[in-house]
Amino acid sequence: MSTNPPATASADTSDTAEPLAPPLRPRPRTVAGDLARGALIGVAETVPGVSGGTVALVTGIYTRLIASAKHVLDVPRMMLTRGDWRSAARDVEWWLLIPVAIGMALAVISIAGVMESFVTDQPVNSKALFMGMIAMSVVIPLLEIRPGALHAPSSRLRAAALFIVMAAATFALTSLPRGEISDPPLTMVFGAAAIAICALVLPGVSGSFFLLVVGLYAPTMAAVDNGDLTYLAVFGLGALVGLASFVRILEKLLRNHHTVAMVSAAGLLLGSLRALWPWQTDEGQVMAVGSDWPAALALFVLGAAVVGVVALVQRRAGRADPAPGSQRSFSFDRYADPS
């Protein structure tokens, strides 16, 4: 009789585990779907108060994107240190990452001017629509918490406290006064990009809103719309530096403390609703509900319905992060979750 342990008990979660086999080429409709997901993420990143990470989470590719981004960043590091960079390159889900990146780029380039006009010219309607989308998105990370992870009363208490703290911190951040800078120095563009890009991978934290707070939203959208290559090159370099610094931290958090990450994401989403209250002054001060509330309410419901339908279809279609042991699985469910 064979003494080999069953396959399900032999998963190697160490850093020296044998790389997963390269994926089969996906079907065209899968690639088209990832292009669409990337486009939605790109659209979200042009909207102050809406996070691209939220869209990635709702559409079921969040942890896979973070894992692949981490492996991409490992390649140059291993090349410099003479490590096994080919292994890191094989672990990247290129058939996911490339279509998503192309979709994002196309969406940002094509819609930056339109989105800036929509947000600027229709502040109440745009905020109401996006507020409904984010409000529904609050439940998405909570649904990703593994069964039994919060079984103990002490775990539920810590999770509730973390949820409240993250929501309060985001509420305070989005309450900061806002300004606008007509001709920002490139050093400021570099630093702002490094911080704003971190919001790309954090559900509930909007990079566009950060740019709005520091006065760089309109200049950045104008640079994209007008093709200002100098501005865009500096912004891209800052974004690359910020992403390389932050994505490793987030990947470890998702891998080792998945429940903490999901509870934090839900709190961030809830707190970010402050930025999307439809009736605000130009400086971000909250005002009372206006007479145009019926249209705003309708758009709020529409936004919530859109996210609800997308999330429902996503879960039913099985497009959420692959189950452990499936081909090219990057779901962190296979790791122990000490949280």
PDB file of N, CA, C and O in Angstrom, residues 35-48 50 102-121 126 129-130 133 208 217-218 220-227:
ATOM      1  N   LEU A  35     -10.338  42.398 -19.982  1.00  0.00           N
ATOM      2  CA  LEU A  35     -10.214  43.731 -20.551  1.00  0.00           C
ATOM      3  C   LEU A  35     -11.297  44.652 -19.999  1.00  0.00           C
ATOM      4  O   LEU A  35     -11.029  45.808 -19.642  1.00  0.00           O
ATOM      5  N   ALA A  36     -12.522  44.118 -19.905  1.00  0.00           N
ATOM      6  CA  ALA A  36     -13.632  44.917 -19.374  1.00  0.00           C
ATOM      7  C   ALA A  36     -13.414  45.234 -17.903  1.00  0.00           C
ATOM      8  O   ALA A  36     -13.696  46.353 -17.450  1.00  0.00           O
ATOM      9  N   ARG A  37     -12.908  44.275 -17.149  1.00  0.00           N
ATOM     10  CA  ARG A  37     -12.624  44.525 -15.733  1.00  0.00           C
ATOM     11  C   ARG A  37     -11.558  45.612 -15.588  1.00  0.00           C
ATOM     12  O   ARG A  37     -11.664  46.490 -14.729  1.00  0.00           O
ATOM     13  N   GLY A  38     -10.530  45.530 -16.418  1.00  0.00           N
ATOM     14  CA  GLY A  38      -9.502  46.565 -16.382  1.00  0.00           C
ATOM     15  C   GLY A  38     -10.059  47.933 -16.728  1.00  0.00           C
ATOM     16  O   GLY A  38      -9.692  48.938 -16.106  1.00  0.00           O
ATOM     17  N   ALA A  39     -10.978  47.969 -17.714  1.00  0.00           N
ATOM     18  CA  ALA A  39     -11.590  49.244 -18.084  1.00  0.00           C
ATOM     19  C   ALA A  39     -12.401  49.815 -16.924  1.00  0.00           C
ATOM     20  O   ALA A  39     -12.358  51.021 -16.664  1.00  0.00           O
ATOM     21  N   LEU A  40     -13.124  48.969 -16.219  1.00  0.00           N
ATOM     22  CA  LEU A  40     -13.903  49.436 -15.074  1.00  0.00           C
ATOM     23  C   LEU A  40     -12.991  49.967 -13.973  1.00  0.00           C
ATOM     24  O   LEU A  40     -13.299  50.981 -13.333  1.00  0.00           O
ATOM     25  N   ILE A  41     -11.868  49.285 -13.743  1.00  0.00           N
ATOM     26  CA  ILE A  41     -10.911  49.760 -12.750  1.00  0.00           C
ATOM     27  C   ILE A  41     -10.355  51.116 -13.174  1.00  0.00           C
ATOM     28  O   ILE A  41     -10.208  52.044 -12.365  1.00  0.00           O
ATOM     29  N   GLY A  42     -10.034  51.259 -14.473  1.00  0.00           N
ATOM     30  CA  GLY A  42      -9.528  52.532 -14.973  1.00  0.00           C
ATOM     31  C   GLY A  42     -10.524  53.656 -14.815  1.00  0.00           C
ATOM     32  O   GLY A  42     -10.166  54.767 -14.405  1.00  0.00           O
ATOM     33  N   VAL A  43     -11.796  53.376 -15.116  1.00  0.00           N
ATOM     34  CA  VAL A  43     -12.841  54.379 -14.928  1.00  0.00           C
ATOM     35  C   VAL A  43     -12.927  54.783 -13.464  1.00  0.00           C
ATOM     36  O   VAL A  43     -13.028  55.973 -13.128  1.00  0.00           O
ATOM     37  N   ALA A  44     -12.879  53.788 -12.569  1.00  0.00           N
ATOM     38  CA  ALA A  44     -12.971  54.079 -11.137  1.00  0.00           C
ATOM     39  C   ALA A  44     -11.840  54.976 -10.673  1.00  0.00           C
ATOM     40  O   ALA A  44     -12.033  55.866  -9.833  1.00  0.00           O
ATOM     41  N   GLU A  45     -10.652  54.776 -11.234  1.00  0.00           N
ATOM     42  CA  GLU A  45      -9.506  55.565 -10.799  1.00  0.00           C
ATOM     43  C   GLU A  45      -9.578  57.019 -11.253  1.00  0.00           C
ATOM     44  O   GLU A  45      -8.817  57.850 -10.766  1.00  0.00           O
ATOM     45  N   THR A  46     -10.470  57.330 -12.177  1.00  0.00           N
ATOM     46  CA  THR A  46     -10.630  58.725 -12.591  1.00  0.00           C
ATOM     47  C   THR A  46     -11.696  59.449 -11.783  1.00  0.00           C
ATOM     48  O   THR A  46     -11.910  60.646 -11.984  1.00  0.00           O
ATOM     49  N   VAL A  47     -12.345  58.734 -10.869  1.00  0.00           N
ATOM     50  CA  VAL A  47     -13.461  59.300 -10.118  1.00  0.00           C
ATOM     51  C   VAL A  47     -13.036  59.567  -8.678  1.00  0.00           C
ATOM     52  O   VAL A  47     -12.689  58.619  -7.954  1.00  0.00           O
ATOM     53  N   PRO A  48     -13.032  60.812  -8.208  1.00  0.00           N
ATOM     54  CA  PRO A  48     -12.713  61.083  -6.803  1.00  0.00           C
ATOM     55  C   PRO A  48     -13.707  60.390  -5.868  1.00  0.00           C
ATOM     56  O   PRO A  48     -14.916  60.554  -6.009  1.00  0.00           O
ATOM     57  N   VAL A  50     -13.932  57.012  -5.547  1.00  0.00           N
ATOM     58  CA  VAL A  50     -14.147  55.633  -5.967  1.00  0.00           C
ATOM     59  C   VAL A  50     -12.786  54.976  -6.174  1.00  0.00           C
ATOM     60  O   VAL A  50     -11.906  55.532  -6.829  1.00  0.00           O
ATOM     61  N   ILE A 102      -4.176  46.751 -20.051  1.00  0.00           N
ATOM     62  CA  ILE A 102      -4.577  47.386 -21.309  1.00  0.00           C
ATOM     63  C   ILE A 102      -5.947  48.039 -21.160  1.00  0.00           C
ATOM     64  O   ILE A 102      -6.168  49.177 -21.605  1.00  0.00           O
ATOM     65  N   GLY A 103      -6.877  47.326 -20.529  1.00  0.00           N
ATOM     66  CA  GLY A 103      -8.213  47.885 -20.325  1.00  0.00           C
ATOM     67  C   GLY A 103      -8.175  49.150 -19.485  1.00  0.00           C
ATOM     68  O   GLY A 103      -8.869  50.129 -19.780  1.00  0.00           O
ATOM     69  N   MET A 104      -7.346  49.136 -18.423  1.00  0.00           N
ATOM     70  CA  MET A 104      -7.210  50.324 -17.579  1.00  0.00           C
ATOM     71  C   MET A 104      -6.670  51.503 -18.377  1.00  0.00           C
ATOM     72  O   MET A 104      -7.204  52.615 -18.305  1.00  0.00           O
ATOM     73  N   ALA A 105      -5.595  51.263 -19.121  1.00  0.00           N
ATOM     74  CA  ALA A 105      -4.961  52.352 -19.875  1.00  0.00           C
ATOM     75  C   ALA A 105      -5.918  52.942 -20.902  1.00  0.00           C
ATOM     76  O   ALA A 105      -6.038  54.174 -21.024  1.00  0.00           O
ATOM     77  N   LEU A 106      -6.613  52.083 -21.627  1.00  0.00           N
ATOM     78  CA  LEU A 106      -7.547  52.566 -22.641  1.00  0.00           C
ATOM     79  C   LEU A 106      -8.674  53.378 -22.012  1.00  0.00           C
ATOM     80  O   LEU A 106      -9.083  54.418 -22.547  1.00  0.00           O
ATOM     81  N   ALA A 107      -9.177  52.905 -20.866  1.00  0.00           N
ATOM     82  CA  ALA A 107     -10.275  53.610 -20.208  1.00  0.00           C
ATOM     83  C   ALA A 107      -9.831  54.974 -19.698  1.00  0.00           C
ATOM     84  O   ALA A 107     -10.534  55.972 -19.881  1.00  0.00           O
ATOM     85  N   VAL A 108      -8.660  55.024 -19.058  1.00  0.00           N
ATOM     86  CA  VAL A 108      -8.177  56.294 -18.509  1.00  0.00           C
ATOM     87  C   VAL A 108      -7.935  57.302 -19.624  1.00  0.00           C
ATOM     88  O   VAL A 108      -8.328  58.473 -19.531  1.00  0.00           O
ATOM     89  N   ILE A 109      -7.296  56.848 -20.716  1.00  0.00           N
ATOM     90  CA  ILE A 109      -6.984  57.761 -21.822  1.00  0.00           C
ATOM     91  C   ILE A 109      -8.258  58.274 -22.492  1.00  0.00           C
ATOM     92  O   ILE A 109      -8.374  59.458 -22.830  1.00  0.00           O
ATOM     93  N   SER A 110      -9.229  57.382 -22.660  1.00  0.00           N
ATOM     94  CA  SER A 110     -10.419  57.754 -23.427  1.00  0.00           C
ATOM     95  C   SER A 110     -11.466  58.489 -22.610  1.00  0.00           C
ATOM     96  O   SER A 110     -12.261  59.252 -23.164  1.00  0.00           O
ATOM     97  N   ILE A 111     -11.461  58.293 -21.297  1.00  0.00           N
ATOM     98  CA  ILE A 111     -12.574  58.828 -20.505  1.00  0.00           C
ATOM     99  C   ILE A 111     -12.163  59.920 -19.541  1.00  0.00           C
ATOM    100  O   ILE A 111     -13.029  60.510 -18.876  1.00  0.00           O
ATOM    101  N   ALA A 112     -10.871  60.215 -19.439  1.00  0.00           N
ATOM    102  CA  ALA A 112     -10.418  61.191 -18.442  1.00  0.00           C
ATOM    103  C   ALA A 112     -11.136  62.526 -18.600  1.00  0.00           C
ATOM    104  O   ALA A 112     -11.646  63.107 -17.640  1.00  0.00           O
ATOM    105  N   GLY A 113     -11.183  63.044 -19.829  1.00  0.00           N
ATOM    106  CA  GLY A 113     -11.835  64.333 -20.044  1.00  0.00           C
ATOM    107  C   GLY A 113     -13.324  64.281 -19.777  1.00  0.00           C
ATOM    108  O   GLY A 113     -13.894  65.185 -19.159  1.00  0.00           O
ATOM    109  N   VAL A 114     -13.978  63.202 -20.238  1.00  0.00           N
ATOM    110  CA  VAL A 114     -15.423  63.056 -20.025  1.00  0.00           C
ATOM    111  C   VAL A 114     -15.743  62.944 -18.536  1.00  0.00           C
ATOM    112  O   VAL A 114     -16.682  63.574 -18.037  1.00  0.00           O
ATOM    113  N   MET A 115     -14.954  62.136 -17.811  1.00  0.00           N
ATOM    114  CA  MET A 115     -15.220  61.941 -16.391  1.00  0.00           C
ATOM    115  C   MET A 115     -14.979  63.222 -15.608  1.00  0.00           C
ATOM    116  O   MET A 115     -15.729  63.544 -14.680  1.00  0.00           O
ATOM    117  N   GLU A 116     -13.940  63.969 -15.972  1.00  0.00           N
ATOM    118  CA  GLU A 116     -13.693  65.234 -15.294  1.00  0.00           C
ATOM    119  C   GLU A 116     -14.889  66.172 -15.479  1.00  0.00           C
ATOM    120  O   GLU A 116     -15.330  66.841 -14.537  1.00  0.00           O
ATOM    121  N   SER A 117     -15.452  66.203 -16.693  1.00  0.00           N
ATOM    122  CA  SER A 117     -16.609  67.063 -16.960  1.00  0.00           C
ATOM    123  C   SER A 117     -17.832  66.595 -16.182  1.00  0.00           C
ATOM    124  O   SER A 117     -18.580  67.407 -15.625  1.00  0.00           O
ATOM    125  N   PHE A 118     -18.044  65.282 -16.145  1.00  0.00           N
ATOM    126  CA  PHE A 118     -19.194  64.734 -15.426  1.00  0.00           C
ATOM    127  C   PHE A 118     -19.115  65.056 -13.941  1.00  0.00           C
ATOM    128  O   PHE A 118     -20.085  65.522 -13.330  1.00  0.00           O
ATOM    129  N   VAL A 119     -17.934  64.839 -13.359  1.00  0.00           N
ATOM    130  CA  VAL A 119     -17.762  65.102 -11.927  1.00  0.00           C
ATOM    131  C   VAL A 119     -17.864  66.599 -11.638  1.00  0.00           C
ATOM    132  O   VAL A 119     -18.438  67.008 -10.620  1.00  0.00           O
ATOM    133  N   THR A 120     -17.337  67.418 -12.531  1.00  0.00           N
ATOM    134  CA  THR A 120     -17.330  68.862 -12.313  1.00  0.00           C
ATOM    135  C   THR A 120     -18.690  69.490 -12.586  1.00  0.00           C
ATOM    136  O   THR A 120     -19.161  70.331 -11.813  1.00  0.00           O
ATOM    137  N   ASP A 121     -19.329  69.088 -13.692  1.00  0.00           N
ATOM    138  CA  ASP A 121     -20.573  69.733 -14.114  1.00  0.00           C
ATOM    139  C   ASP A 121     -21.816  69.140 -13.458  1.00  0.00           C
ATOM    140  O   ASP A 121     -22.859  69.800 -13.389  1.00  0.00           O
ATOM    141  N   SER A 126     -23.325  62.847  -9.989  1.00  0.00           N
ATOM    142  CA  SER A 126     -22.177  61.945 -10.025  1.00  0.00           C
ATOM    143  C   SER A 126     -21.889  61.371  -8.647  1.00  0.00           C
ATOM    144  O   SER A 126     -21.654  60.166  -8.498  1.00  0.00           O
ATOM    145  N   LEU A 129     -24.560  58.715  -7.665  1.00  0.00           N
ATOM    146  CA  LEU A 129     -24.359  57.448  -8.366  1.00  0.00           C
ATOM    147  C   LEU A 129     -23.212  56.663  -7.750  1.00  0.00           C
ATOM    148  O   LEU A 129     -23.341  55.472  -7.439  1.00  0.00           O
ATOM    149  N   PHE A 130     -22.077  57.328  -7.548  1.00  0.00           N
ATOM    150  CA  PHE A 130     -20.906  56.639  -7.010  1.00  0.00           C
ATOM    151  C   PHE A 130     -21.110  56.260  -5.542  1.00  0.00           C
ATOM    152  O   PHE A 130     -20.594  55.238  -5.086  1.00  0.00           O
ATOM    153  N   MET A 133     -22.859  53.002  -5.414  1.00  0.00           N
ATOM    154  CA  MET A 133     -21.966  51.907  -5.768  1.00  0.00           C
ATOM    155  C   MET A 133     -21.069  51.516  -4.598  1.00  0.00           C
ATOM    156  O   MET A 133     -20.879  50.328  -4.307  1.00  0.00           O
ATOM    157  N   SER A 208      -7.835  59.186  -6.802  1.00  0.00           N
ATOM    158  CA  SER A 208      -8.321  60.436  -7.376  1.00  0.00           C
ATOM    159  C   SER A 208      -8.749  61.416  -6.289  1.00  0.00           C
ATOM    160  O   SER A 208      -8.548  62.625  -6.415  1.00  0.00           O
ATOM    161  N   TYR A 217      -5.954  66.966  -8.876  1.00  0.00           N
ATOM    162  CA  TYR A 217      -6.881  66.156  -9.679  1.00  0.00           C
ATOM    163  C   TYR A 217      -7.067  66.751 -11.070  1.00  0.00           C
ATOM    164  O   TYR A 217      -6.860  66.087 -12.091  1.00  0.00           O
ATOM    165  N   ALA A 218      -7.463  68.020 -11.145  1.00  0.00           N
ATOM    166  CA  ALA A 218      -7.703  68.656 -12.443  1.00  0.00           C
ATOM    167  C   ALA A 218      -6.433  68.725 -13.294  1.00  0.00           C
ATOM    168  O   ALA A 218      -6.471  68.411 -14.492  1.00  0.00           O
ATOM    169  N   THR A 220      -3.925  66.673 -13.289  1.00  0.00           N
ATOM    170  CA  THR A 220      -3.592  65.329 -13.748  1.00  0.00           C
ATOM    171  C   THR A 220      -4.540  64.877 -14.848  1.00  0.00           C
ATOM    172  O   THR A 220      -4.112  64.308 -15.864  1.00  0.00           O
ATOM    173  N   MET A 221      -5.840  65.093 -14.681  1.00  0.00           N
ATOM    174  CA  MET A 221      -6.802  64.735 -15.718  1.00  0.00           C
ATOM    175  C   MET A 221      -6.537  65.532 -17.001  1.00  0.00           C
ATOM    176  O   MET A 221      -6.635  65.005 -18.113  1.00  0.00           O
ATOM    177  N   ALA A 222      -6.177  66.802 -16.844  1.00  0.00           N
ATOM    178  CA  ALA A 222      -5.873  67.627 -18.016  1.00  0.00           C
ATOM    179  C   ALA A 222      -4.617  67.126 -18.723  1.00  0.00           C
ATOM    180  O   ALA A 222      -4.543  67.123 -19.961  1.00  0.00           O
ATOM    181  N   ALA A 223      -3.616  66.679 -17.948  1.00  0.00           N
ATOM    182  CA  ALA A 223      -2.389  66.156 -18.544  1.00  0.00           C
ATOM    183  C   ALA A 223      -2.667  64.893 -19.354  1.00  0.00           C
ATOM    184  O   ALA A 223      -2.102  64.693 -20.432  1.00  0.00           O
ATOM    185  N   VAL A 224      -3.542  64.033 -18.827  1.00  0.00           N
ATOM    186  CA  VAL A 224      -3.920  62.821 -19.566  1.00  0.00           C
ATOM    187  C   VAL A 224      -4.678  63.187 -20.831  1.00  0.00           C
ATOM    188  O   VAL A 224      -4.411  62.665 -21.921  1.00  0.00           O
ATOM    189  N   ASP A 225      -5.623  64.107 -20.705  1.00  0.00           N
ATOM    190  CA  ASP A 225      -6.468  64.491 -21.837  1.00  0.00           C
ATOM    191  C   ASP A 225      -5.670  65.212 -22.920  1.00  0.00           C
ATOM    192  O   ASP A 225      -5.921  65.036 -24.124  1.00  0.00           O
ATOM    193  N   ASN A 226      -4.665  65.994 -22.508  1.00  0.00           N
ATOM    194  CA  ASN A 226      -3.884  66.787 -23.469  1.00  0.00           C
ATOM    195  C   ASN A 226      -2.590  66.128 -23.903  1.00  0.00           C
ATOM    196  O   ASN A 226      -1.876  66.655 -24.759  1.00  0.00           O
ATOM    197  N   GLY A 227      -2.250  64.989 -23.295  1.00  0.00           N
ATOM    198  CA  GLY A 227      -1.018  64.294 -23.659  1.00  0.00           C
ATOM    199  C   GLY A 227       0.236  65.014 -23.226  1.00  0.00           C
ATOM    200  O   GLY A 227       1.220  65.079 -23.973  1.00  0.00           O
TER     201      GLY A 227
END
